[in-house]
Structure formats: C-alpha cells, structure tokens
Coordinates of C-alpha atoms in Angstrom, one line a residue:
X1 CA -135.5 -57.3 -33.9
X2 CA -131.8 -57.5 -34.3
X3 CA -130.5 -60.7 -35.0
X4 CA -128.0 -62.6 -33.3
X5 CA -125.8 -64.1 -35.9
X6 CA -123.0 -62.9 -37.4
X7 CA -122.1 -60.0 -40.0
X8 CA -122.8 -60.5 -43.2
X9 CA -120.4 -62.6 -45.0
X10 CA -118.9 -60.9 -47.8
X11 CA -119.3 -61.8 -51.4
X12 CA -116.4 -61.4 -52.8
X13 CA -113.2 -63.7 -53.0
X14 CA -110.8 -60.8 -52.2
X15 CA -111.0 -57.8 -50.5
X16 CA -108.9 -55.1 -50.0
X17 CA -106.8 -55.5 -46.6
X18 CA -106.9 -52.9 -43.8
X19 CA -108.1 -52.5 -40.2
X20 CA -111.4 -53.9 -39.4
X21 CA -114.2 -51.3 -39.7
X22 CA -115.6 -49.4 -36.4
X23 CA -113.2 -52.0 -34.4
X24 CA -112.6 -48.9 -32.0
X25 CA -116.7 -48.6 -31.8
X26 CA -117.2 -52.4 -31.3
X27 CA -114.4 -52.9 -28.6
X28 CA -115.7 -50.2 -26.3
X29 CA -119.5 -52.6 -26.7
X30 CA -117.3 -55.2 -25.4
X31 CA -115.6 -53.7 -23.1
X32 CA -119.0 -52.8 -21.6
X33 CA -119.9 -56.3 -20.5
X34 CA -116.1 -56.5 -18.9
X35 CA -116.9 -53.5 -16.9
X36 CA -120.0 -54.6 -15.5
X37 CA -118.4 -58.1 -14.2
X38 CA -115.4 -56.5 -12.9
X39 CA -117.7 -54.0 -11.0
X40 CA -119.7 -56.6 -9.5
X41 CA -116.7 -58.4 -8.2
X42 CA -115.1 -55.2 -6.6
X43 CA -118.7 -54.6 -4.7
X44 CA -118.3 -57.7 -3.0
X45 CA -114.5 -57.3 -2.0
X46 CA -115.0 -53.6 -1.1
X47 CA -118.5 -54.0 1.0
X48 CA -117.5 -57.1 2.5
X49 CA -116.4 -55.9 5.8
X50 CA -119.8 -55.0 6.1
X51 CA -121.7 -57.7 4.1
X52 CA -119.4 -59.7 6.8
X53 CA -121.5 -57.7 9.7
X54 CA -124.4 -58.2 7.9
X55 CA -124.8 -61.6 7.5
X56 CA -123.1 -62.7 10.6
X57 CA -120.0 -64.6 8.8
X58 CA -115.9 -64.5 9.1
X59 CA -113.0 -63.8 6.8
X60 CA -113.0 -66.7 5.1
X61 CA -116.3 -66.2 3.9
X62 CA -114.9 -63.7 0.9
X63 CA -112.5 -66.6 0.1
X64 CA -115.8 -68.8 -0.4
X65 CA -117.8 -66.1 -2.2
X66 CA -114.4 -65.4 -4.6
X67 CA -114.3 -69.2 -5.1
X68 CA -117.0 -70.0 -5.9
X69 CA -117.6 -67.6 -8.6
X70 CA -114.0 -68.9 -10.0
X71 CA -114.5 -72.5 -9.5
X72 CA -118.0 -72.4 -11.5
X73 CA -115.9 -70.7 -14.2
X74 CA -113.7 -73.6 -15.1
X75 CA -116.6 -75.8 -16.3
X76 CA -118.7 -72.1 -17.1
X77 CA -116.1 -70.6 -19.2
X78 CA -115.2 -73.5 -22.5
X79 CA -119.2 -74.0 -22.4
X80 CA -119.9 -70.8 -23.7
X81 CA -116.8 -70.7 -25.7
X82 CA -118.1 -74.4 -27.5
X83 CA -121.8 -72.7 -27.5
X84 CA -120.4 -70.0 -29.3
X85 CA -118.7 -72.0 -32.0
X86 CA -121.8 -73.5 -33.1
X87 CA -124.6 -70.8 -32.4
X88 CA -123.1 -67.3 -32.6
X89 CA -120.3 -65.4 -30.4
X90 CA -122.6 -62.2 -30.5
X91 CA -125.4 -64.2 -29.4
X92 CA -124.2 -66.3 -26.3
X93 CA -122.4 -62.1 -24.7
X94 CA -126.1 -61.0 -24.9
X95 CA -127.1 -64.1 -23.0
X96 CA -124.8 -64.5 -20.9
X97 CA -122.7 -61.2 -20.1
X98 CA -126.3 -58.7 -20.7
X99 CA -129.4 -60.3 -19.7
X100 CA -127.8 -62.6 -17.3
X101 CA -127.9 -59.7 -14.8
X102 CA -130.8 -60.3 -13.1
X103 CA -129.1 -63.1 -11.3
X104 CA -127.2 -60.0 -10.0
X105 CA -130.6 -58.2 -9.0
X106 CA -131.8 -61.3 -7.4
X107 CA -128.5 -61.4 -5.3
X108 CA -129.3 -58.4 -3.8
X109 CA -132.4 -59.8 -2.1
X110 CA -130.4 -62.3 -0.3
X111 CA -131.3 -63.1 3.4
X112 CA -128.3 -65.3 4.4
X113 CA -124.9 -66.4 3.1
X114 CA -125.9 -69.6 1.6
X115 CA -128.4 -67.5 -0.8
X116 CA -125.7 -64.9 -1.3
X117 CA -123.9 -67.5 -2.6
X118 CA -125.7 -69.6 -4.5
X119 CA -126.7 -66.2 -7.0
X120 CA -123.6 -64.8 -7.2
X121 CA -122.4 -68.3 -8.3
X122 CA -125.2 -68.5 -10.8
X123 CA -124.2 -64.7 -11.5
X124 CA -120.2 -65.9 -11.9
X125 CA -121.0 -68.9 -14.8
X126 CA -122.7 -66.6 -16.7
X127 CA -120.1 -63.6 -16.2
X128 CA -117.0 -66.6 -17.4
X129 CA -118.4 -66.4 -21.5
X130 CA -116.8 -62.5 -20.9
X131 CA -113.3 -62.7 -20.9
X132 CA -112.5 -65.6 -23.0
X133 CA -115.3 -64.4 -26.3
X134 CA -114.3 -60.7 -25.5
X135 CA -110.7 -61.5 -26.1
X136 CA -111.2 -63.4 -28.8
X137 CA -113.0 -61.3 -30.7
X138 CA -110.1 -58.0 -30.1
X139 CA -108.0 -60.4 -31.7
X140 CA -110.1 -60.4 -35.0
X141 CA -111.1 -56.9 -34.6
X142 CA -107.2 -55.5 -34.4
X143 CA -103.6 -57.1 -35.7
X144 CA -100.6 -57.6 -34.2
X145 CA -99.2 -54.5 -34.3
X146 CA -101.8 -53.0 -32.5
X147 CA -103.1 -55.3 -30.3
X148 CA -101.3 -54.1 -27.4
X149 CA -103.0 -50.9 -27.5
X150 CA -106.2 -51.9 -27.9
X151 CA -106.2 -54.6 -24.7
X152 CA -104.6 -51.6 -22.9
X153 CA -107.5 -49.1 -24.0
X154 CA -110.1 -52.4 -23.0
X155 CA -108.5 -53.3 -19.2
X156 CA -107.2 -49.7 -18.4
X157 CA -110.8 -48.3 -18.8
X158 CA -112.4 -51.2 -17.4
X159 CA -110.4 -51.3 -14.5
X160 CA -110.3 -47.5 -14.1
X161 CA -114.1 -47.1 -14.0
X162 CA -114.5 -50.4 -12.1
X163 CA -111.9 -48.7 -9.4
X164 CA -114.0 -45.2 -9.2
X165 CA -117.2 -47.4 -9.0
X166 CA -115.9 -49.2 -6.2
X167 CA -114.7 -46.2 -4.7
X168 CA -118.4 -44.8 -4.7
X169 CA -120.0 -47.8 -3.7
X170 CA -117.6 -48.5 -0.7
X171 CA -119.6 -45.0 0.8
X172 CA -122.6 -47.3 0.5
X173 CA -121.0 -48.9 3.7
X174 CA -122.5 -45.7 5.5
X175 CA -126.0 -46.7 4.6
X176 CA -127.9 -49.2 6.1
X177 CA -128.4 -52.3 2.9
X178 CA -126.6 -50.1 0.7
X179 CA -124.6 -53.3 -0.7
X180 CA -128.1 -54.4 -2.0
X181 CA -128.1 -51.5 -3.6
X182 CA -125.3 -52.2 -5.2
X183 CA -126.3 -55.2 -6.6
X184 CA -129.8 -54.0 -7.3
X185 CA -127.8 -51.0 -9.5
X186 CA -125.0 -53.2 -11.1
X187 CA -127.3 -56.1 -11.9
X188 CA -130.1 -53.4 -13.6
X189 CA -126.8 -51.9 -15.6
X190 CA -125.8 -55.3 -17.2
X191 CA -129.1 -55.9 -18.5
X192 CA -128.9 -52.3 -20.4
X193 CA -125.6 -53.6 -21.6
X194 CA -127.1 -56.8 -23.2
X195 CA -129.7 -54.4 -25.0
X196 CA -126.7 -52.3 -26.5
X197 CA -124.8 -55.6 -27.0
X198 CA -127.9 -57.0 -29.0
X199 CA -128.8 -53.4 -30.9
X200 CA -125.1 -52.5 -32.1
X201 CA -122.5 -55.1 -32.1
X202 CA -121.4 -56.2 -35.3
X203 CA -118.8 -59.7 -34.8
X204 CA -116.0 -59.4 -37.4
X205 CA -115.6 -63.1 -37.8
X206 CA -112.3 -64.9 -37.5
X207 CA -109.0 -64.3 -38.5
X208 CA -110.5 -60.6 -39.9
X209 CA -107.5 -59.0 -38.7
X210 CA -104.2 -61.5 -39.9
X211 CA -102.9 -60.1 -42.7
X212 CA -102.7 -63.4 -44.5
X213 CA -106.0 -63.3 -44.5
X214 CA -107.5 -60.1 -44.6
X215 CA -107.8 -60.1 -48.4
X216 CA -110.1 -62.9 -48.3
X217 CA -113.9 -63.7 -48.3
X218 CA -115.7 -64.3 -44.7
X219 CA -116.5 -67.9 -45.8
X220 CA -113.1 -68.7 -46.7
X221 CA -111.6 -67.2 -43.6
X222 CA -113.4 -69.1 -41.6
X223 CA -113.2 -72.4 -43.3
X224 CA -111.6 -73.3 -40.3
X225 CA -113.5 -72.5 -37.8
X226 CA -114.8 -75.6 -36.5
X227 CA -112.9 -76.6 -33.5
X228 CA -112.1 -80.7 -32.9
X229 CA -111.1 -82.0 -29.1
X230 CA -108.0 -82.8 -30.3
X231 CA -107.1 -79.2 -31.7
X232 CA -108.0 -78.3 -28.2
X233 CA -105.6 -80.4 -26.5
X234 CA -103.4 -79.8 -28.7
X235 CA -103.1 -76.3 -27.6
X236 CA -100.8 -78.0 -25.1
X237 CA -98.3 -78.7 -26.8
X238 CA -97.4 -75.0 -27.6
X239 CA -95.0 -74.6 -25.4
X240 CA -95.1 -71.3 -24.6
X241 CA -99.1 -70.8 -24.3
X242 CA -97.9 -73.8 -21.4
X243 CA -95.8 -71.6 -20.3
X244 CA -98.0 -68.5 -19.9
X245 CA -101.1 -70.8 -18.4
X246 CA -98.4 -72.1 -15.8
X247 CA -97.2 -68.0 -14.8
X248 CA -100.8 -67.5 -14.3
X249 CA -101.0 -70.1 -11.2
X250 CA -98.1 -67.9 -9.9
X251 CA -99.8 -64.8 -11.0
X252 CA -100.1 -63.7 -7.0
X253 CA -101.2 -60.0 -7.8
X254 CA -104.4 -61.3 -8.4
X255 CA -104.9 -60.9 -4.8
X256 CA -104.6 -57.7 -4.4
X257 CA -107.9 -56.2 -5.1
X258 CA -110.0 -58.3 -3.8
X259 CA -108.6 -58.4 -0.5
X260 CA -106.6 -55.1 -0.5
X261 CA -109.5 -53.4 1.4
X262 CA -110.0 -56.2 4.0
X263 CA -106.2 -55.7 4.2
X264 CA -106.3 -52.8 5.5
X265 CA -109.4 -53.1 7.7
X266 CA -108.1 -56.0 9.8
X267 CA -103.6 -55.2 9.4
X268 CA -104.0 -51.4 9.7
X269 CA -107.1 -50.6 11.5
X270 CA -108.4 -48.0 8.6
X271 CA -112.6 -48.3 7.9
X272 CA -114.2 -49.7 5.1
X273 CA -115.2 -46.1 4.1
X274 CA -111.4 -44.7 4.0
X275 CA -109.7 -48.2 3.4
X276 CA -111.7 -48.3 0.1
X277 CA -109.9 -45.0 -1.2
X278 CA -107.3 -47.2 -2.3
X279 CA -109.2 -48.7 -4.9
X280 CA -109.8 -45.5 -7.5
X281 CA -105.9 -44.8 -7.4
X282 CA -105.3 -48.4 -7.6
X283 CA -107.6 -48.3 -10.6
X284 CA -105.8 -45.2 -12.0
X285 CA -102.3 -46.9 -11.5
X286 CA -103.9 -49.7 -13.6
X287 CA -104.9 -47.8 -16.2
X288 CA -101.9 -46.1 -16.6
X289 CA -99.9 -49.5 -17.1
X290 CA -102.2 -50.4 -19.5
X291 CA -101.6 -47.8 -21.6
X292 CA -98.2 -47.9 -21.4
X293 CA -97.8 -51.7 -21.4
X294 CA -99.8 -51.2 -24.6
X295 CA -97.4 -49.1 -26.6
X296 CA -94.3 -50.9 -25.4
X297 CA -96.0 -53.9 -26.6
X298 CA -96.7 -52.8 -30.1
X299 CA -93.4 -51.0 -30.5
X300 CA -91.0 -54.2 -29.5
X301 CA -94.0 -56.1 -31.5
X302 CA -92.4 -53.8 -34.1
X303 CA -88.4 -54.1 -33.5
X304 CA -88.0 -57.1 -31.3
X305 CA -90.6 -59.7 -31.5
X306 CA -88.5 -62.3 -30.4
X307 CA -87.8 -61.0 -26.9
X308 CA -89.2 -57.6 -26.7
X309 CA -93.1 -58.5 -25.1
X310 CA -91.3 -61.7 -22.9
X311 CA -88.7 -58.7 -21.4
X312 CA -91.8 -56.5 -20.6
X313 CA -94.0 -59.3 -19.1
X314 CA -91.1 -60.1 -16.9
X315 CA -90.2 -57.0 -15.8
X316 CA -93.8 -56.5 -14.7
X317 CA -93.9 -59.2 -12.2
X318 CA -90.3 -58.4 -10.8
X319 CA -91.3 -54.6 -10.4
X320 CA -94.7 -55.8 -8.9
X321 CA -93.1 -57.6 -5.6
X322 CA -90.6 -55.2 -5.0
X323 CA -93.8 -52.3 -4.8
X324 CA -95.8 -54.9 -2.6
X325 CA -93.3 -55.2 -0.2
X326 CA -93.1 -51.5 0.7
X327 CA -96.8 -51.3 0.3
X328 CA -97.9 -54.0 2.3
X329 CA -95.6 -55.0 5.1
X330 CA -94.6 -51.1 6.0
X331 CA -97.3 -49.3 8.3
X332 CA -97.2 -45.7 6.8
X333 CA -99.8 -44.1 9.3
X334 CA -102.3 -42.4 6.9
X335 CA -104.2 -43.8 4.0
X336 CA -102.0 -41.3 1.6
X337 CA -99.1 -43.4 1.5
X338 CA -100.9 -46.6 0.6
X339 CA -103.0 -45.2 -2.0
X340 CA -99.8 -44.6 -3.3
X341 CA -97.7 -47.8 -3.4
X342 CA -101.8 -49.3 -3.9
X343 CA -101.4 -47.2 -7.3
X344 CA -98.0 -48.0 -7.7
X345 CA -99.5 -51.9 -7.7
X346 CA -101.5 -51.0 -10.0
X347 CA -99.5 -49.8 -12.4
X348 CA -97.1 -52.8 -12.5
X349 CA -100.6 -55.0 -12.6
X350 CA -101.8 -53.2 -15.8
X351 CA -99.1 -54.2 -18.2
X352 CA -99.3 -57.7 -17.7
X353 CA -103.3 -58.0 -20.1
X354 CA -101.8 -55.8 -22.4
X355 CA -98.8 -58.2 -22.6
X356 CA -99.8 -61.7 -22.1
X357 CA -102.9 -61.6 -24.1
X358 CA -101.4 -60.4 -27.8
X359 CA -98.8 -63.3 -26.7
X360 CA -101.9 -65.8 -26.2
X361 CA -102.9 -64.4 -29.6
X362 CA -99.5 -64.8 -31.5
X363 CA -98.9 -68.2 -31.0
X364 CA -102.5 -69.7 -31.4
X365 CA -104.5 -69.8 -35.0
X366 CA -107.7 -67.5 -35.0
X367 CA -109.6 -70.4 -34.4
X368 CA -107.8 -71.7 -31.7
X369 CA -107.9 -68.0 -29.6
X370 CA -111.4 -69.0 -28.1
X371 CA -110.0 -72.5 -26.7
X372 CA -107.2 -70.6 -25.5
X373 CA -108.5 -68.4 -23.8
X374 CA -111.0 -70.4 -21.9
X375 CA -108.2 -72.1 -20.4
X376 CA -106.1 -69.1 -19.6
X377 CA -109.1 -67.3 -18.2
X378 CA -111.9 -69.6 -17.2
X379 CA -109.5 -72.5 -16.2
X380 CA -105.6 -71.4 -14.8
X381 CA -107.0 -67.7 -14.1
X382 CA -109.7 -69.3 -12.1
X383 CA -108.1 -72.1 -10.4
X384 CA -105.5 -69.4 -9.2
X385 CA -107.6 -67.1 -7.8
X386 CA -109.8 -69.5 -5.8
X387 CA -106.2 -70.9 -4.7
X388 CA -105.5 -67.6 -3.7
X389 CA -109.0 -66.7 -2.0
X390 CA -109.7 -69.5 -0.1
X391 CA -105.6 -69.6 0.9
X392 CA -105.9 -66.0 1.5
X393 CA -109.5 -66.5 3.9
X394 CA -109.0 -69.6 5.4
X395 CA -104.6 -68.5 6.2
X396 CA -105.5 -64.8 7.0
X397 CA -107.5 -66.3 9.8
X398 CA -105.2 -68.5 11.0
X399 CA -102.3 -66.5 10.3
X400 CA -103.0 -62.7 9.5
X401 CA -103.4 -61.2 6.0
X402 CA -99.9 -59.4 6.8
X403 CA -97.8 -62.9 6.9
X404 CA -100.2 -63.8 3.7
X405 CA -99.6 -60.8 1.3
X406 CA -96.1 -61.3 2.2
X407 CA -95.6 -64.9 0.9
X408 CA -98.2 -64.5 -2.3
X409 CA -98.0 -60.5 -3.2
X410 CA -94.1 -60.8 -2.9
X411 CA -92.4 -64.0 -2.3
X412 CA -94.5 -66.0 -5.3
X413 CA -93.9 -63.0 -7.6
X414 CA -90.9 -62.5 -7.6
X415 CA -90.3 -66.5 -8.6
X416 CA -93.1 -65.7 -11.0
X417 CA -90.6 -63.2 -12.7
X418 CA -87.7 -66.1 -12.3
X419 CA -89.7 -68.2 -14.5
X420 CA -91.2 -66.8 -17.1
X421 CA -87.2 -66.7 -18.1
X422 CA -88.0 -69.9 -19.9
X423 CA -89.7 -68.0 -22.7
X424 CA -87.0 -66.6 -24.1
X425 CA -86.2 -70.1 -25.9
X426 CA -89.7 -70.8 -27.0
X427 CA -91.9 -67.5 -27.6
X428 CA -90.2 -66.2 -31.1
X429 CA -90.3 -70.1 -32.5
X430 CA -94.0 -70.2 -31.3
X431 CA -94.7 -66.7 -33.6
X432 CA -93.3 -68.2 -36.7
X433 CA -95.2 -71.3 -36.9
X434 CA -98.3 -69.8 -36.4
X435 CA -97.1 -67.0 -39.3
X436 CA -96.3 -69.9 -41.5
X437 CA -99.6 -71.5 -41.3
X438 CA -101.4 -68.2 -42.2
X439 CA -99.5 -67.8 -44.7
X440 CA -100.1 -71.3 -46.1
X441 CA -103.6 -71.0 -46.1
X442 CA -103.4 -67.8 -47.7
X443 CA -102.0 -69.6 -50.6
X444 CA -104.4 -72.2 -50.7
X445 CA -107.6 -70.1 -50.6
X446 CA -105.8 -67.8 -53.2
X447 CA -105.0 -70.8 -55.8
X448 CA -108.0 -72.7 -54.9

C-alpha cells in the first residue's frame, strides 16, 4: 500500500533550482479535498430553506449549523496542523479531508436538528486540517512569483464547481429528502478523494520552492521544521500577518454565500429552486477574480512588491461594498439582475485568496506557513464567520436580512478597505526580513 510519509529525501547536498516537479498535477489533488468541503457547506446554505421545513426549525438555525462547524475549527484547525508536523502532512489530508467523509454520509441520516448538528460538527473538525495544510503545501509547491496564479487556479476552480454543484443540488429542493441525498453523494465523493489523495500525492517538503533554498538537499531544508510555542506566538509580532488576521474579522463578504440564497427567499420572495441560480454565476464571478487577482498579483509581485498586492487587496474590499449595495438593498424584479450584481460579488470576492494568502506566505518562514495559516483560517476566518452567522440568524430574525446585509456586506467593508491602509507602512519591511533570513540560511547550509 502507498505510504503516508513524505517524498523521498534527496541525496544530494545541492540540487539544481527550478519549479517543483508535477506542482500543477499535485495542486489540482489538493484542490480536490477543498472542493469537496466547500460543496458540503453550500448544500447546507442552498437546501436550507427546505432542511428548515424539514426539520421544523427557524432562521437562526443556519447561523447554528454555520457555527458550529466554524467554532469546532478554532481548536480543529492548529491540531491537525501540530499532527502534521510530527506525523506526516500527506498523511493527516487522507485522514482527515478523504476518509473523514463518512461523517458526511452519516449526516444524511439525520432525524432532527440536534443530530444534524452534532455530524456536521464532527464533519466540520475534520474538514479545518483543509485549508490551512492545503495552503501550506502551494507555498512549497510554487514561488513567489507565481503564487498568485496558482491560489487563483486552486479557489477559482473550487469555488466555480462548488457554485454549479450547488446550483444542481438546490433542484434537489424539488424532491422529497433530496438534501440527504446530497450528503449521501458529497460524503461518498470525499472518501474517493482520500483514496486519490493516498494513491498519488507526492508532499514536496518545506521551503521546496524559495529560491534560497531550492538548491539544497530535503534534510537540510527542512532542518527547521520543527515548530516551538514560542515561534508560534511569535507569529504575532509580524505586524502585518496582525494586520491581515485583524481584516479577516471585518472580512463581511464572507456572508454572502451562505446566506445569499436565504436572502432572497425571505427579502425578495424568489424560491429556493430559482433563488439558488445565483450561486453558479456567483461561482463564475469568483472564478474570474481569481484568475485575474492571480496575475495582478504576480505581475506587481514583479514591479511593485512594496505596495503593488496591498493596492489590489484594498481595492477588492472597496469595489466589494459598493456592488453589495446595488445588489442587495435594490429590488430588481427578476432573478437576472441579481445573478448579475451576485456575480459581480463574486468577482470582487475572488481576488482577495489570491491576494492575501501569497502575502500570508511572504512574510512568514516556510515553517511558520502551517501556524499561520491555522490562525488565519481555522482561528480569525472561523471566529468571523460564526460572528457573522449567528449575527446574521439570530438579527435577520429580529431585524430582516435586508437591514443585516446592509450593515455587514456594505457598511463593515467598506471600513475593511479603510484599514487595511495601514499596510502600506509594514508589508514591504515584513518581505525583506523574511528574504534575509532565507538567505542566511542559505549561507549556512552552503558553508556548513
């Protein structure tokens, strides 16, 4: 049987520099166990108006579900990452992104919302080793010149087939359990995954893609590799990863799909069948702004490091709450119009991966990504979105999802915009030291 460890750890002292071998073939594995999570996610938020009818329970019941699957995250999310830095990063996505998808199948047997919850909970701390090991390893697999592409190429098709998935399965809403089946299909799909995970992926190891370091030996790479406590808090005092995990708490688009189709249901009156439309262009807009967030971040990676990917990641959010406010607060009579601005959304949504991940990447060591990303994704990524889904539930009752989209898809991203302004004193500084310390230990390994 396969093993789970790493690639085989090269022999030499030196070896000649380039881009990582079959990186393309190896990020579309890991993109694979993205898809599946982001899929599950969107079949909840799309068939919840009728999971709702199903199981007898009210709006804020998606905030709960949404939640809970974040809030198990923050404690989910750094375990695997520390599991992975002593047993095998290859090993614990198999685990815990592939075969942990009969938690998914078992969901769909649920008879009441407590069960519901409790498995797609179990489902969710299994899902948090995805983001945070998947990005890591894209930083080892590409450098920093084309990094921007290559997140853009992972969320853009992620996001676009997750979109046209949820799309399809919102016509399950027609059939009587067809969200079971759903979960039944999605769950079945991410155990496949963890066989092709297991069968073909090959972990590059760390720091395979810096330049510094690319001429060296696997062993001597990763001479580093063993992550203390206080390296990890220490990753807070780089001021502009602080920066970028504090954005994310005021990152308010990350509303918008999972309650875009509710929106529409309860503000606008649509179905769930024709309300979830939305989605696939929404997932198409998305796509697009990955793509093109990718290049512009590899060409002013190119001629304008210092403010080049800050201007970009900016402009996102600013272009974002303009777009919500015509697409949200306006009632343009048929669905057409709202697929449109939806897509629109999208768009602006899409650069901001493609953007603030090859910044995460930039300012951390190799070693560090992991820790780094754990917090961004499994800590300030999920404290923000079960803010935002429990706010969103629990205020949408109270208040109307109208008022709500209005104060979080518009009002707190446009002061999201206002203060990212603070990287432009900290972001270029940030680059260099990490450079400098590459460079150092290419010295080291090379005289040693």
């Amino acid at each position: 049987m396969p093993d789970l460890t790493e690639a085989p750890v090269d022999t030499t002292k030196e070896r000649k520099a380039g881009p990582v071998k079959g990186r393309w073939r190896q990020l579309s594995l890991l993109g694979g166990t993205m898809l599946v999570e982001n899929t599950e996610a969107s079949l909840i938020s799309g068939l919840f108006p009728v999971i709702r009818q199903a199981l007898g329970v009210s709006l804020g019941a998606l905030g709960v579900l949404t939640a809970a699957g974040r809030i198990v995250g923050v404690f989910a999310g750094p375990f695997w990452v520390w599991v992975a830095q002593r047993w095998s990063r290859k090993g614990v996505l198999v685990l815990a992104t592939g075969f942990w998808g009969v938690w998914g199948i078992a969901a769909g047997f649920a008879q009441n919302f407590a069960q519901l919850l409790i498995l797609m909970t179990i489902l969710a701390a299994g899902y948090a080793a995805s983001q945070p090991l998947s990005t890591e390893i894209l930083g080892d697999l590409f450098d920093s010149e084309s990094r921007g592409r290559a997140v853009g190429m992972l969320y853009g098709a992620i996001n676009l087939a997750a979109s046209l998935f949820a799309t399809l399965k919102g016509q399950l809403a027609g059939f009587d359990d067809g969200w079971r089946w759903g979960l039944w299909s999605i769950g079945a799909l991410n155990v496949l995954f963890g066989v092709a995970l297991l069968i073909w992926m090959r972990d590059p190891g760390r720091g395979a893609s810096e330049h510094q370091l690319a001429c060296l030996d696997r062993q001597t790479r990763e001479a580093h590799a063993k992550v203390t406590m206080k390296q990890v808090t220490a990753l807070f005092r780089i001021r502009s990863l602080v920066i970028l995990l504090v954005s994310r708490l005021l990152s308010g688009h990350l509303l918008a799909a999972a309650f875009g189709v509710i929106f529409l249901v309860d503000v606008y009156g649509f179905s769930t069948q024709v309300a979830s439309v939305i989605l696939f262009p929404m997932g198409i807009g998305f796509f697009a702004g990955t793509l093109l967030g990718g290049f512009l971040t590899d060409w002013t990676v190119r001629r304008n490091l210092r403010n080049g990917p800050v201007a970009i990641l900016q402009t996102a959010q600013f272009a974002f709450a303009v777009i919500a406010y015509f697409g949200t607060q306006i009632d343009w009579g048929g669905i057409g119009l709202f697929a449109v601005f939806f897509a629109l959304m999208g768009l602006t949504q899409g650069v901001n991966p493609v953007v603030n991940r090859p910044m995460i990447m930039a300012v951390t060591l190799p070693e560090l990504r992991g820790a780094a990303f754990a917090i961004y994704l499994s800590l300030f990524e999920a404290v923000a979105i079960a803010a935002f889904s429990l706010g969103a539930g629990f205020l949408g009752d109270a208040f109307g999802l109208r008022s709500v989209f209005l104060w979080v898809l518009v009002g707190l991203m446009a002061a999201n915009g206002a203060f990212l302004t603070l990287l432009y004193r900290t972001y270029a500084a940030d680059v260099a030291r990490v450079q400098q310390a590459l460079e150092s230990r290419r010295r080291a390994a090379l005289a040693g």
